[in-house]
Amino acid sequence: GAVVSQHPSRVICKSGTSVKIECRSLDFQATTMFWYRQFPKQSLMLMATSNEGSKATYEQGVEKDKFLINHASLTLSTLTVTSAHPEDSSFYICSASGQTYTEAFFGQGTRLTVV
Amino acid sequence: GENVEQHPSTLSVQEGDSAVIKCTYSDSASNYFPWYKQELGKGPQLIIDIRSNVGEKKDQRIAVTLNKTAKHFSLHITETQPEDSAVYFCAARSYNKLIFGAGTRLAVHP
């Protein structure tokens, strides 16, 4: 299967600061990337869908000004959590799919802790 | 929108036994049904998938069946091993979005 790399795997930040998470497709062109949030012992909740070169489409209830998504190239998407607060602490996971791989492959996830 | 229900939430089996996890979906337009395995602290790993034009698919010890009429699909793991212990998620793709079930925590005891 395809390889999706997510970085960093863990990050601790202070309340009020911003954090950027990167998601890269290493061996295929990802026309679509998805960002999920996962709370402990719960399922994956889709936050937004981004198509390369277009604005992201956010799910209902997800603040687009707080969770900034950029998908400027076919191999990289970024999620920036702005003005982070403790309630933003969670496991964030990206996935990518493309024309070569229509399946969705996931990154390793990023554990964000806001203190 | 699509809604995916998954059962059971937890499953405990002895090594060598079979494990079955079932999912139902609501959107008849969904056409792709993957299964993911997630280990603690890691992202989900695609283990098998099935498309709506196929009723069954098998890959070594893992098989998936799909009943489009009833809108349900199942994951079958035979000859379970301790390393199969993880959380398993089913999903259904609707309008290019993957909607996930709540997950099944599988424990395989030696």
PDB file of N, CA, C and O in Angstrom, chain A residues 83-115:
ATOM      1  N   SER A  83      -4.248  29.289  18.259  1.00  0.00           N
ATOM      2  CA  SER A  83      -4.641  29.666  19.608  1.00  0.00           C
ATOM      3  C   SER A  83      -5.148  28.438  20.375  1.00  0.00           C
ATOM      4  O   SER A  83      -6.300  28.384  20.816  1.00  0.00           O
ATOM      5  N   ALA A  84      -4.278  27.481  20.484  1.00  0.00           N
ATOM      6  CA  ALA A  84      -4.675  26.188  21.070  1.00  0.00           C
ATOM      7  C   ALA A  84      -5.074  26.324  22.538  1.00  0.00           C
ATOM      8  O   ALA A  84      -4.503  27.127  23.288  1.00  0.00           O
ATOM      9  N   HIS A  85      -6.045  25.529  22.927  1.00  0.00           N
ATOM     10  CA  HIS A  85      -6.505  25.465  24.309  1.00  0.00           C
ATOM     11  C   HIS A  85      -6.484  24.019  24.766  1.00  0.00           C
ATOM     12  O   HIS A  85      -6.476  23.102  23.916  1.00  0.00           O
ATOM     13  N   PRO A  86      -6.498  23.780  26.060  1.00  0.00           N
ATOM     14  CA  PRO A  86      -6.447  22.391  26.552  1.00  0.00           C
ATOM     15  C   PRO A  86      -7.504  21.476  25.928  1.00  0.00           C
ATOM     16  O   PRO A  86      -7.231  20.296  25.708  1.00  0.00           O
ATOM     17  N   GLU A  87      -8.662  22.008  25.617  1.00  0.00           N
ATOM     18  CA  GLU A  87      -9.709  21.167  25.023  1.00  0.00           C
ATOM     19  C   GLU A  87      -9.391  20.747  23.588  1.00  0.00           C
ATOM     20  O   GLU A  87     -10.083  19.874  23.025  1.00  0.00           O
ATOM     21  N   ASP A  88      -8.365  21.355  23.004  1.00  0.00           N
ATOM     22  CA  ASP A  88      -7.920  20.939  21.666  1.00  0.00           C
ATOM     23  C   ASP A  88      -6.993  19.724  21.742  1.00  0.00           C
ATOM     24  O   ASP A  88      -6.632  19.149  20.694  1.00  0.00           O
ATOM     25  N   SER A  89      -6.603  19.361  22.944  1.00  0.00           N
ATOM     26  CA  SER A  89      -5.737  18.192  23.109  1.00  0.00           C
ATOM     27  C   SER A  89      -6.458  16.962  22.563  1.00  0.00           C
ATOM     28  O   SER A  89      -7.600  16.681  22.931  1.00  0.00           O
ATOM     29  N   SER A  90      -5.791  16.250  21.684  1.00  0.00           N
ATOM     30  CA  SER A  90      -6.429  15.103  21.034  1.00  0.00           C
ATOM     31  C   SER A  90      -5.408  14.405  20.152  1.00  0.00           C
ATOM     32  O   SER A  90      -4.243  14.802  20.067  1.00  0.00           O
ATOM     33  N   PHE A  91      -5.858  13.354  19.487  1.00  0.00           N
ATOM     34  CA  PHE A  91      -5.056  12.629  18.506  1.00  0.00           C
ATOM     35  C   PHE A  91      -5.564  13.057  17.132  1.00  0.00           C
ATOM     36  O   PHE A  91      -6.744  12.865  16.824  1.00  0.00           O
ATOM     37  N   TYR A  92      -4.706  13.663  16.340  1.00  0.00           N
ATOM     38  CA  TYR A  92      -5.089  14.140  15.015  1.00  0.00           C
ATOM     39  C   TYR A  92      -4.461  13.230  13.960  1.00  0.00           C
ATOM     40  O   TYR A  92      -3.266  12.917  14.017  1.00  0.00           O
ATOM     41  N   ILE A  93      -5.276  12.799  13.014  1.00  0.00           N
ATOM     42  CA  ILE A  93      -4.808  11.852  12.003  1.00  0.00           C
ATOM     43  C   ILE A  93      -5.189  12.357  10.617  1.00  0.00           C
ATOM     44  O   ILE A  93      -6.310  12.832  10.420  1.00  0.00           O
ATOM     45  N   CYS A  94      -4.260  12.222   9.689  1.00  0.00           N
ATOM     46  CA  CYS A  94      -4.572  12.576   8.309  1.00  0.00           C
ATOM     47  C   CYS A  94      -4.670  11.306   7.480  1.00  0.00           C
ATOM     48  O   CYS A  94      -4.134  10.255   7.843  1.00  0.00           O
ATOM     49  N   SER A  95      -5.375  11.393   6.381  1.00  0.00           N
ATOM     50  CA  SER A  95      -5.363  10.312   5.403  1.00  0.00           C
ATOM     51  C   SER A  95      -5.304  10.922   4.011  1.00  0.00           C
ATOM     52  O   SER A  95      -5.658  12.089   3.826  1.00  0.00           O
ATOM     53  N   ALA A  96      -4.865  10.140   3.071  1.00  0.00           N
ATOM     54  CA  ALA A  96      -4.687  10.641   1.709  1.00  0.00           C
ATOM     55  C   ALA A  96      -5.152   9.614   0.707  1.00  0.00           C
ATOM     56  O   ALA A  96      -5.003   8.403   0.922  1.00  0.00           O
ATOM     57  N   SER A  97      -5.706  10.096  -0.375  1.00  0.00           N
ATOM     58  CA  SER A  97      -6.067   9.219  -1.482  1.00  0.00           C
ATOM     59  C   SER A  97      -5.808   9.976  -2.772  1.00  0.00           C
ATOM     60  O   SER A  97      -5.693  11.201  -2.779  1.00  0.00           O
ATOM     61  N   GLY A  98      -5.697   9.226  -3.846  1.00  0.00           N
ATOM     62  CA  GLY A  98      -5.391   9.868  -5.121  1.00  0.00           C
ATOM     63  C   GLY A  98      -5.871   9.044  -6.278  1.00  0.00           C
ATOM     64  O   GLY A  98      -6.658   8.121  -6.111  1.00  0.00           O
ATOM     65  N   GLN A  99      -5.378   9.370  -7.438  1.00  0.00           N
ATOM     66  CA  GLN A  99      -5.820   8.646  -8.625  1.00  0.00           C
ATOM     67  C   GLN A  99      -5.176   7.275  -8.703  1.00  0.00           C
ATOM     68  O   GLN A  99      -5.753   6.325  -9.213  1.00  0.00           O
ATOM     69  N   THR A 100      -3.945   7.172  -8.180  1.00  0.00           N
ATOM     70  CA  THR A 100      -3.255   5.883  -8.197  1.00  0.00           C
ATOM     71  C   THR A 100      -3.842   4.965  -7.132  1.00  0.00           C
ATOM     72  O   THR A 100      -4.083   3.788  -7.369  1.00  0.00           O
ATOM     73  N   TYR A 101      -4.052   5.523  -5.953  1.00  0.00           N
ATOM     74  CA  TYR A 101      -4.629   4.761  -4.853  1.00  0.00           C
ATOM     75  C   TYR A 101      -5.942   5.431  -4.468  1.00  0.00           C
ATOM     76  O   TYR A 101      -5.944   6.475  -3.834  1.00  0.00           O
ATOM     77  N   THR A 102      -7.029   4.840  -4.842  1.00  0.00           N
ATOM     78  CA  THR A 102      -8.315   5.423  -4.456  1.00  0.00           C
ATOM     79  C   THR A 102      -8.678   5.080  -3.024  1.00  0.00           C
ATOM     80  O   THR A 102      -9.556   5.683  -2.438  1.00  0.00           O
ATOM     81  N   GLU A 103      -7.964   4.084  -2.463  1.00  0.00           N
ATOM     82  CA  GLU A 103      -8.164   3.801  -1.050  1.00  0.00           C
ATOM     83  C   GLU A 103      -7.589   4.948  -0.221  1.00  0.00           C
ATOM     84  O   GLU A 103      -6.779   5.725  -0.715  1.00  0.00           O
ATOM     85  N   ALA A 104      -8.010   5.051   1.011  1.00  0.00           N
ATOM     86  CA  ALA A 104      -7.469   6.070   1.904  1.00  0.00           C
ATOM     87  C   ALA A 104      -6.427   5.442   2.813  1.00  0.00           C
ATOM     88  O   ALA A 104      -6.705   4.450   3.482  1.00  0.00           O
ATOM     89  N   PHE A 105      -5.227   6.009   2.795  1.00  0.00           N
ATOM     90  CA  PHE A 105      -4.157   5.527   3.654  1.00  0.00           C
ATOM     91  C   PHE A 105      -3.893   6.584   4.720  1.00  0.00           C
ATOM     92  O   PHE A 105      -3.892   7.774   4.437  1.00  0.00           O
ATOM     93  N   PHE A 106      -3.641   6.117   5.919  1.00  0.00           N
ATOM     94  CA  PHE A 106      -3.547   7.021   7.050  1.00  0.00           C
ATOM     95  C   PHE A 106      -2.107   7.257   7.479  1.00  0.00           C
ATOM     96  O   PHE A 106      -1.237   6.383   7.351  1.00  0.00           O
ATOM     97  N   GLY A 107      -1.899   8.445   8.026  1.00  0.00           N
ATOM     98  CA  GLY A 107      -0.642   8.740   8.669  1.00  0.00           C
ATOM     99  C   GLY A 107      -0.598   8.107  10.048  1.00  0.00           C
ATOM    100  O   GLY A 107      -1.556   7.473  10.495  1.00  0.00           O
ATOM    101  N   GLN A 108       0.512   8.320  10.732  1.00  0.00           N
ATOM    102  CA  GLN A 108       0.725   7.687  12.038  1.00  0.00           C
ATOM    103  C   GLN A 108      -0.015   8.407  13.156  1.00  0.00           C
ATOM    104  O   GLN A 108      -0.110   7.904  14.271  1.00  0.00           O
ATOM    105  N   GLY A 109      -0.514   9.594  12.863  1.00  0.00           N
ATOM    106  CA  GLY A 109      -1.218  10.361  13.885  1.00  0.00           C
ATOM    107  C   GLY A 109      -0.292  11.290  14.659  1.00  0.00           C
ATOM    108  O   GLY A 109       0.920  11.063  14.751  1.00  0.00           O
ATOM    109  N   THR A 110      -0.874  12.336  15.217  1.00  0.00           N
ATOM    110  CA  THR A 110      -0.149  13.299  16.038  1.00  0.00           C
ATOM    111  C   THR A 110      -0.893  13.478  17.353  1.00  0.00           C
ATOM    112  O   THR A 110      -2.068  13.832  17.362  1.00  0.00           O
ATOM    113  N   ARG A 111      -0.183  13.213  18.435  1.00  0.00           N
ATOM    114  CA  ARG A 111      -0.762  13.404  19.769  1.00  0.00           C
ATOM    115  C   ARG A 111      -0.474  14.831  20.197  1.00  0.00           C
ATOM    116  O   ARG A 111       0.677  15.178  20.445  1.00  0.00           O
ATOM    117  N   LEU A 112      -1.489  15.665  20.245  1.00  0.00           N
ATOM    118  CA  LEU A 112      -1.338  17.056  20.666  1.00  0.00           C
ATOM    119  C   LEU A 112      -1.791  17.214  22.112  1.00  0.00           C
ATOM    120  O   LEU A 112      -2.905  16.822  22.457  1.00  0.00           O
ATOM    121  N   THR A 113      -0.915  17.784  22.907  1.00  0.00           N
ATOM    122  CA  THR A 113      -1.242  18.093  24.296  1.00  0.00           C
ATOM    123  C   THR A 113      -1.041  19.589  24.496  1.00  0.00           C
ATOM    124  O   THR A 113       0.050  20.105  24.263  1.00  0.00           O
ATOM    125  N   VAL A 114      -2.084  20.259  24.923  1.00  0.00           N
ATOM    126  CA  VAL A 114      -2.014  21.701  25.173  1.00  0.00           C
ATOM    127  C   VAL A 114      -2.035  21.911  26.681  1.00  0.00           C
ATOM    128  O   VAL A 114      -2.964  21.470  27.370  1.00  0.00           O
ATOM    129  N   VAL A 115      -0.993  22.574  27.185  1.00  0.00           N
ATOM    130  CA  VAL A 115      -0.880  22.760  28.640  1.00  0.00           C
ATOM    131  C   VAL A 115      -1.057  24.231  29.024  1.00  0.00           C
ATOM    132  O   VAL A 115      -0.957  25.113  28.176  1.00  0.00           O
TER     133      VAL A 115
END
